[in-house]
Each structure stands twice: as structure tokens, then as C-alpha cells.
Amino acid sequence: MLKKKLFTGICLLSLLSGCVLDDLHDCPGHPDKPVPPNPPEETTQFLYFRYTGDGDTDLLTERISCVDMYVFDSGERLVSTLEIDAEALRARHGVSIDLPAGNYTVVCLGNAGERTQVSDLTTCDLHMMFFAHPGYFMNDESMLTGNDPLYHGDLRFRVEDGKSLKDTVDFNSSHLKVYVEVKGYGTTEYGKDGGEPDIRLHNMPCRVFFDNRICPQRRTYHPEVGREGAQDMYVGKLCTFRLDGNHPAEIALYSGAGTEPFYTVDVADFLKRHPEVDITKQEAELSMRIEFRERNANVTITVPQWGVEDVYPDVGFE
């Protein structure tokens, strides 16, 4: 009899030990005890993002702050559009997808912002879809002050019923950083009125197809120009699309009221003279200094020393 009472007491103590005064859900008989949610199921379709630049280290979140992803089916019809912001990119380095069985193509644009617009995506022809500056679509060259620092990635893959999918979208640079210094402009006959030079980039690529091909069309870019402190130095900086053999790019200097350039630099010739400037790299930069002395009699075209040594000032391309 004593053993039976002792056993009953132990059971009762064990039952009440889960009853906490500040959490009545654990008390026996409480009607509102919550049911814990089901644990999230691991995704079976996931695409990783990767950008290694000119090396082997993944630089994805250092260079890319957001991704716009476009998903096309086997008929090149747009079936989904996803936006991955900086927080999600840092957390997952990729994105979950949920697609039925079939063949797909994804096209991703990194860092697309106010200076990027895509063409009609309902044409069912990926080779004709493209992205460009909004000024291109409005046919207004004065708006072409520079592009976003874009990165492009694409991937073709197949989804099969009952099988998981994990694959990687590798990004490549779709932009070129351009930095032009004009020194001694005040010593020229064009700068004697105290105005600032107008820097223009002629024959530049103006749109890129969804497979990252450069369109042969050309436009003129008009970078914003600023003065460097009190010195007679003006700087124009911008991002453009990458150059290829179809674009004989030219940097031209205009006076404030001039309709014809007073000085031009052939970019291809400049690159031949300065092999240290390699615009084929992923993180490519075209940097030059145009310096005037003695009222135009002496003009030198050089590479800024920081550009040669890969030590860059805060040029604010973004």
C-alpha cells in the first residue's frame, strides 16, 4: 500500500513539473496549448550566384548588391521575374525557385537600377531582348550620363519530376569604368573664359543583348564633369558598356559653347600606346589624363599613376 501511494505521488509530481506559472500552456487541461508549426521543408530547386572577377575568390556580395532574375521556358517565353535584394543576397548567395518539369533559361542582371531598362520581354526570342539606359529608349542622348555598374549571368537547365536541382549562375562584368582627367584647360584659348570643358564619349555601345552580346549600335555619352578642388583639373567619370571591335570609341573635348571638339583621343590608339591599361579584364577601367601646357602647344596623354599601380581614388562610379 505504501509503495502504491509513493508511485502515485511521483507520477503527480512529474505531471505538475511542466506547469510554469508564467506559461499556463504547459499546465494539464489548459485548452489553448499551441500547436508548433511544421518545420520548413528544404528547397529542392536552388540556384547559387557566383562572381569571381579576375581571380578565384567569390566576390559576389562585394561587387553586386542586387539581382534581377528573368526565367524563360523552352519556348523562350517569360514565366517568372524575381528580385533579390542585398539582404537576401548576403544571406543565401542565391535564390529558391519552384518550377514544373521542363527546360529553362535564366538571365540575371546584377546592380540594375535607375540607369537600366529592359526591352520587351514577350518577343519569345532571347537573342533580340536587350537592356540599355532609359535614355536610349527615349532617344535622348543627353540623358546618357553613364550606366549602372552591371553584371550579367545566364544559365540553361532542366527540371525533372521528383528530382532536386542545385546549379550555379556565374556572373560576368557588363560594364567598363571610364575616368578622364583634363588638366590645364584654363591655359587653352577655349578655357580662358573660366568655363569648364565638356567631355563626350563618341561611338560607344548603347545596349547589350540578353546573352551578353554587345549590340553594334553606337551613341554618345555625356558624363558629368566636376572640378578637382582649386586646381585646374576637371574629371569626368562614368560606367559604360564594354567595348568591342565594332565601336571605334573616341573621347572628345568641347568648350562650353563649342559645337565641334577642340581635342579628341582615339581610344584604340591610346590602348595600343598604353598596354598597361587592360580593358579585357572583368574589373576593367579606362583611365587617362589629358594635360595642356602653353596654350595647346604641348598636349600629353598619360595614364594617371594611381591607375597604373591599381590604387584607385574614391571616384564614385556607382
Short mmCIF file of C-alpha atoms in Angstrom, two decimals:
data_model
loop_
_atom_site.label_atom_id
_atom_site.label_comp_id
_atom_site.label_asym_id
_atom_site.label_seq_id
_atom_site.Cartn_x
_atom_site.Cartn_y
_atom_site.Cartn_z
CA MET A 1 0.00 0.00 0.00
CA LEU A 2 2.87 2.36 0.83
CA LYS A 3 4.53 1.57 -2.50
CA LYS A 4 1.28 2.32 -4.36
CA LYS A 5 0.89 5.76 -2.70
CA LEU A 6 4.56 6.58 -3.34
CA PHE A 7 4.23 5.68 -7.03
CA THR A 8 1.06 7.82 -7.37
CA GLY A 9 2.82 10.80 -5.76
CA ILE A 10 5.80 10.55 -8.10
CA CYS A 11 3.53 10.48 -11.15
CA LEU A 12 1.60 13.54 -9.93
CA LEU A 13 4.84 15.43 -9.25
CA SER A 14 6.13 14.60 -12.71
CA LEU A 15 2.89 15.82 -14.29
CA LEU A 16 2.90 19.14 -12.45
CA SER A 17 6.60 19.82 -13.00
CA GLY A 18 5.79 21.04 -16.56
CA CYS A 19 3.30 23.66 -15.25
CA VAL A 20 5.02 27.05 -15.13
CA LEU A 21 3.05 29.96 -13.66
CA ASP A 22 4.00 32.40 -16.39
CA ASP A 23 3.23 29.89 -19.17
CA LEU A 24 -0.10 28.19 -18.49
CA HIS A 25 0.04 26.46 -21.87
CA ASP A 26 2.14 23.74 -20.20
CA CYS A 27 -0.40 23.11 -17.43
CA PRO A 28 -2.56 19.97 -17.75
CA GLY A 29 -6.01 20.57 -19.09
CA HIS A 30 -5.25 24.05 -20.49
CA PRO A 31 -7.39 24.37 -23.65
CA ASP A 32 -5.16 26.84 -25.58
CA LYS A 33 -1.91 24.90 -25.80
CA PRO A 34 -0.46 25.99 -29.21
CA VAL A 35 0.49 23.50 -31.87
CA PRO A 36 4.07 24.09 -33.06
CA PRO A 37 4.38 24.86 -36.80
CA ASN A 38 5.74 22.27 -39.14
CA PRO A 39 9.47 22.75 -39.77
CA PRO A 40 10.22 24.38 -43.15
CA GLU A 41 10.99 21.87 -45.83
CA GLU A 42 14.36 22.15 -47.52
CA THR A 43 14.00 23.56 -51.03
CA THR A 44 14.60 21.12 -53.86
CA GLN A 45 15.34 23.79 -56.50
CA PHE A 46 18.06 26.30 -55.76
CA LEU A 47 20.29 28.45 -57.96
CA TYR A 48 23.52 29.77 -56.49
CA PHE A 49 25.10 33.02 -57.69
CA ARG A 50 28.86 33.43 -58.13
CA TYR A 51 31.23 36.13 -59.37
CA THR A 52 34.99 35.57 -59.20
CA GLY A 53 36.12 38.57 -61.23
CA ASP A 54 39.70 38.18 -62.41
CA GLY A 55 40.62 35.56 -59.80
CA ASP A 56 39.28 32.53 -57.97
CA THR A 57 37.71 34.17 -54.91
CA ASP A 58 33.96 34.71 -54.90
CA LEU A 59 33.36 38.48 -54.91
CA LEU A 60 29.61 38.29 -55.34
CA THR A 61 28.46 40.44 -52.43
CA GLU A 62 31.42 42.81 -52.75
CA ARG A 63 30.53 43.79 -56.31
CA ILE A 64 26.83 43.01 -56.66
CA SER A 65 24.20 44.50 -54.36
CA CYS A 66 21.03 43.16 -56.00
CA VAL A 67 19.95 40.78 -58.76
CA ASP A 68 17.02 40.88 -61.17
CA MET A 69 16.36 37.37 -62.49
CA TYR A 70 14.26 36.57 -65.57
CA VAL A 71 13.13 32.96 -66.13
CA PHE A 72 12.21 31.72 -69.62
CA ASP A 73 10.77 28.35 -70.65
CA SER A 74 11.86 26.22 -73.62
CA GLY A 75 9.83 28.45 -75.94
CA GLU A 76 11.71 31.50 -74.61
CA ARG A 77 8.52 32.79 -73.01
CA LEU A 78 8.95 34.76 -69.80
CA VAL A 79 7.46 32.70 -66.97
CA SER A 80 8.84 34.41 -63.87
CA THR A 81 10.69 37.51 -62.68
CA LEU A 82 12.45 37.62 -59.32
CA GLU A 83 14.18 40.46 -57.48
CA ILE A 84 16.84 39.51 -54.93
CA ASP A 85 17.85 42.39 -52.68
CA ALA A 86 21.13 42.92 -50.84
CA GLU A 87 19.99 41.29 -47.60
CA ALA A 88 18.77 38.13 -49.31
CA LEU A 89 21.88 38.03 -51.48
CA ARG A 90 24.18 38.17 -48.46
CA ALA A 91 22.16 35.57 -46.59
CA ARG A 92 21.81 32.93 -49.29
CA HIS A 93 24.11 33.78 -52.25
CA GLY A 94 21.33 32.54 -54.47
CA VAL A 95 17.60 32.00 -54.78
CA SER A 96 15.00 29.24 -54.39
CA ILE A 97 12.82 28.50 -57.39
CA ASP A 98 9.73 26.35 -57.89
CA LEU A 99 9.30 25.31 -61.50
CA PRO A 100 7.45 22.40 -63.13
CA ALA A 101 9.40 19.89 -65.19
CA GLY A 102 10.91 21.34 -68.34
CA ASN A 103 13.84 23.19 -69.88
CA TYR A 104 14.57 26.73 -68.76
CA THR A 105 16.91 29.67 -69.24
CA VAL A 106 17.55 32.29 -66.58
CA VAL A 107 19.09 35.68 -67.28
CA CYS A 108 20.34 37.70 -64.32
CA LEU A 109 21.32 41.36 -64.12
CA GLY A 110 23.35 42.49 -61.13
CA ASN A 111 23.12 46.11 -59.90
CA ALA A 112 20.35 47.14 -62.30
CA GLY A 113 18.99 50.45 -61.05
CA GLU A 114 17.62 53.72 -62.38
CA ARG A 115 20.09 53.68 -65.27
CA THR A 116 18.97 50.30 -66.60
CA GLN A 117 15.85 49.36 -68.55
CA VAL A 118 14.97 46.12 -70.33
CA SER A 119 13.28 45.81 -73.71
CA ASP A 120 10.05 43.97 -74.49
CA LEU A 121 10.41 40.51 -72.94
CA THR A 122 7.37 38.98 -74.67
CA THR A 123 9.02 38.50 -78.07
CA CYS A 124 9.91 34.83 -77.38
CA ASP A 125 13.38 35.50 -78.81
CA LEU A 126 16.16 35.80 -76.25
CA HIS A 127 18.62 36.87 -78.94
CA MET A 128 16.62 40.05 -79.53
CA MET A 129 15.91 41.02 -75.92
CA PHE A 130 18.30 43.59 -74.51
CA PHE A 131 18.99 46.09 -71.75
CA ALA A 132 20.06 49.72 -72.08
CA HIS A 133 19.96 53.13 -70.42
CA PRO A 134 16.43 54.61 -70.26
CA GLY A 135 17.73 57.48 -72.40
CA TYR A 136 18.21 55.01 -75.24
CA PHE A 137 14.52 54.07 -75.21
CA MET A 138 13.57 57.76 -75.12
CA ASN A 139 16.02 58.53 -77.95
CA ASP A 140 17.58 61.27 -75.80
CA GLU A 141 21.39 61.16 -75.86
CA SER A 142 21.66 63.99 -73.34
CA MET A 143 20.39 61.53 -70.72
CA LEU A 144 23.29 59.14 -71.35
CA THR A 145 25.46 60.27 -68.45
CA GLY A 146 26.51 56.71 -67.61
CA ASN A 147 25.24 53.19 -66.99
CA ASP A 148 24.80 51.21 -63.81
CA PRO A 149 27.84 49.04 -62.91
CA LEU A 150 26.12 46.00 -64.37
CA TYR A 151 26.96 42.31 -64.14
CA HIS A 152 25.36 39.64 -66.31
CA GLY A 153 24.75 35.94 -65.71
CA ASP A 154 22.76 33.29 -67.52
CA LEU A 155 22.14 29.57 -67.22
CA ARG A 156 20.27 26.86 -69.11
CA PHE A 157 18.99 23.96 -67.04
CA ARG A 158 16.39 21.21 -66.90
CA VAL A 159 13.91 20.48 -64.12
CA GLU A 160 12.82 16.84 -63.81
CA ASP A 161 9.87 15.50 -61.83
CA GLY A 162 10.82 14.20 -58.41
CA LYS A 163 14.45 15.30 -58.66
CA SER A 164 16.19 18.12 -56.83
CA LEU A 165 18.08 20.84 -58.67
CA LYS A 166 21.10 22.77 -57.49
CA ASP A 167 23.10 24.75 -60.03
CA THR A 168 25.19 27.92 -60.25
CA VAL A 169 24.80 31.13 -62.24
CA ASP A 170 28.21 32.65 -62.95
CA PHE A 171 28.29 36.41 -63.46
CA ASN A 172 30.49 38.43 -65.81
CA SER A 173 31.05 42.15 -65.91
CA SER A 174 28.93 44.07 -68.40
CA HIS A 175 30.45 47.45 -67.67
CA LEU A 176 33.63 49.45 -68.14
CA LYS A 177 34.66 52.18 -65.74
CA VAL A 178 35.86 55.30 -67.56
CA TYR A 179 37.81 58.05 -65.80
CA VAL A 180 39.04 61.08 -67.76
CA GLU A 181 41.14 63.86 -66.25
CA VAL A 182 41.58 67.15 -68.12
CA LYS A 183 44.40 69.24 -66.69
CA GLY A 184 45.46 72.73 -67.76
CA TYR A 185 42.22 73.56 -69.55
CA GLY A 186 42.48 77.10 -68.22
CA THR A 187 45.72 77.61 -70.18
CA THR A 188 43.98 76.98 -73.51
CA GLU A 189 42.20 79.58 -75.61
CA TYR A 190 38.99 77.64 -75.01
CA GLY A 191 39.25 77.81 -71.25
CA LYS A 192 40.24 81.45 -70.87
CA ASP A 193 36.65 82.46 -70.08
CA GLY A 194 36.77 80.39 -66.91
CA GLY A 195 34.22 77.80 -68.02
CA GLU A 196 34.66 74.06 -67.73
CA PRO A 197 35.24 71.61 -70.59
CA ASP A 198 32.54 69.33 -71.89
CA ILE A 199 33.72 65.70 -72.11
CA ARG A 200 31.92 63.38 -74.50
CA LEU A 201 32.43 59.75 -75.44
CA HIS A 202 31.57 59.13 -79.08
CA ASN A 203 30.79 55.80 -80.79
CA MET A 204 30.03 53.99 -77.55
CA PRO A 205 27.95 50.80 -77.24
CA CYS A 206 24.45 51.66 -76.08
CA ARG A 207 22.72 48.33 -75.46
CA VAL A 208 23.53 44.70 -74.60
CA PHE A 209 21.56 41.61 -75.61
CA PHE A 210 20.32 39.15 -73.00
CA ASP A 211 23.11 36.72 -73.92
CA ASN A 212 25.64 39.49 -73.07
CA ARG A 213 26.47 40.30 -76.69
CA ILE A 214 27.26 43.94 -77.38
CA CYS A 215 24.89 45.47 -79.92
CA PRO A 216 26.77 47.23 -82.77
CA GLN A 217 24.67 50.39 -82.43
CA ARG A 218 26.55 53.50 -81.24
CA ARG A 219 25.67 56.52 -79.15
CA THR A 220 27.44 59.46 -77.50
CA TYR A 221 27.73 59.55 -73.72
CA HIS A 222 27.84 62.79 -71.73
CA PRO A 223 29.49 62.21 -68.34
CA GLU A 224 29.04 64.76 -65.61
CA VAL A 225 32.19 66.86 -65.20
CA GLY A 226 33.46 68.22 -61.91
CA ARG A 227 36.42 70.35 -60.87
CA GLU A 228 39.00 68.91 -58.50
CA GLY A 229 39.32 71.49 -55.74
CA ALA A 230 41.06 74.74 -56.66
CA GLN A 231 43.41 73.21 -59.22
CA ASP A 232 42.94 73.47 -62.96
CA MET A 233 41.76 69.87 -63.19
CA TYR A 234 38.41 68.58 -64.40
CA VAL A 235 37.22 64.99 -64.12
CA GLY A 236 34.55 63.06 -65.97
CA LYS A 237 33.71 59.60 -64.69
CA LEU A 238 31.06 57.08 -65.63
CA CYS A 239 30.31 53.44 -66.35
CA THR A 240 29.67 52.40 -69.93
CA PHE A 241 29.05 49.06 -71.56
CA ARG A 242 32.17 47.15 -72.52
CA LEU A 243 33.98 48.00 -75.75
CA ASP A 244 34.46 45.69 -78.72
CA GLY A 245 35.78 45.94 -82.27
CA ASN A 246 32.52 47.40 -83.59
CA HIS A 247 32.88 50.59 -81.58
CA PRO A 248 35.75 52.96 -82.54
CA ALA A 249 35.39 54.89 -79.30
CA GLU A 250 36.63 58.45 -79.13
CA ILE A 251 36.96 60.83 -76.20
CA ALA A 252 36.26 64.38 -77.33
CA LEU A 253 36.67 67.69 -75.52
CA TYR A 254 34.39 70.63 -76.23
CA SER A 255 34.40 74.16 -74.93
CA GLY A 256 31.27 75.35 -73.21
CA ALA A 257 29.82 76.94 -76.34
CA GLY A 258 31.59 74.84 -78.95
CA THR A 259 29.80 72.61 -81.41
CA GLU A 260 32.99 70.94 -82.65
CA PRO A 261 35.58 69.24 -80.42
CA PHE A 262 38.84 71.13 -79.90
CA TYR A 263 40.67 67.92 -78.98
CA THR A 264 40.00 64.20 -79.46
CA VAL A 265 41.61 60.97 -78.31
CA ASP A 266 41.22 57.74 -80.26
CA VAL A 267 40.67 55.10 -77.57
CA ALA A 268 42.06 52.21 -79.63
CA ASP A 269 45.26 54.17 -80.30
CA PHE A 270 45.53 55.09 -76.62
CA LEU A 271 45.24 51.42 -75.64
CA LYS A 272 47.98 50.44 -78.10
CA ARG A 273 50.30 53.05 -76.60
CA HIS A 274 49.44 52.01 -73.05
CA PRO A 275 49.27 48.20 -72.80
CA GLU A 276 49.17 48.55 -69.01
CA VAL A 277 45.52 49.58 -69.44
CA ASP A 278 43.75 46.26 -69.95
CA ILE A 279 40.05 46.67 -70.66
CA THR A 280 39.58 42.94 -71.26
CA LYS A 281 39.67 42.26 -67.51
CA GLN A 282 36.46 41.69 -65.63
CA GLU A 283 37.09 44.70 -63.40
CA ALA A 284 38.29 46.85 -66.28
CA GLU A 285 38.94 50.56 -66.10
CA LEU A 286 39.86 53.04 -68.81
CA SER A 287 41.75 55.87 -67.13
CA MET A 288 43.54 58.71 -68.88
CA ARG A 289 44.83 62.21 -68.24
CA ILE A 290 44.79 64.86 -70.98
CA GLU A 291 47.13 67.66 -69.97
CA PHE A 292 47.50 71.00 -71.77
CA ARG A 293 50.51 73.30 -71.47
CA GLU A 294 51.39 76.60 -73.10
CA ARG A 295 48.11 77.37 -74.87
CA ASN A 296 47.65 73.99 -76.60
CA ALA A 297 51.22 73.88 -77.94
CA ASN A 298 52.01 70.90 -75.76
CA VAL A 299 49.45 68.18 -75.03
CA THR A 300 50.29 64.94 -73.26
CA ILE A 301 48.06 61.89 -72.88
CA THR A 302 49.04 59.69 -69.96
CA VAL A 303 47.66 57.14 -67.55
CA PRO A 304 47.15 58.55 -64.03
CA GLN A 305 49.72 56.99 -61.71
CA TRP A 306 47.04 55.57 -59.44
CA GLY A 307 45.65 53.73 -62.46
CA VAL A 308 48.99 52.12 -63.29
CA GLU A 309 49.55 50.98 -59.73
CA ASP A 310 45.99 49.72 -59.24
CA VAL A 311 45.48 52.19 -56.39
CA TYR A 312 42.22 53.96 -57.10
CA PRO A 313 40.84 57.15 -55.62
CA ASP A 314 37.24 57.44 -54.49
CA VAL A 315 35.85 58.02 -57.96
CA GLY A 316 32.27 57.06 -57.14
CA PHE A 317 31.30 55.10 -60.25
CA GLU A 318 28.13 53.80 -58.59
#
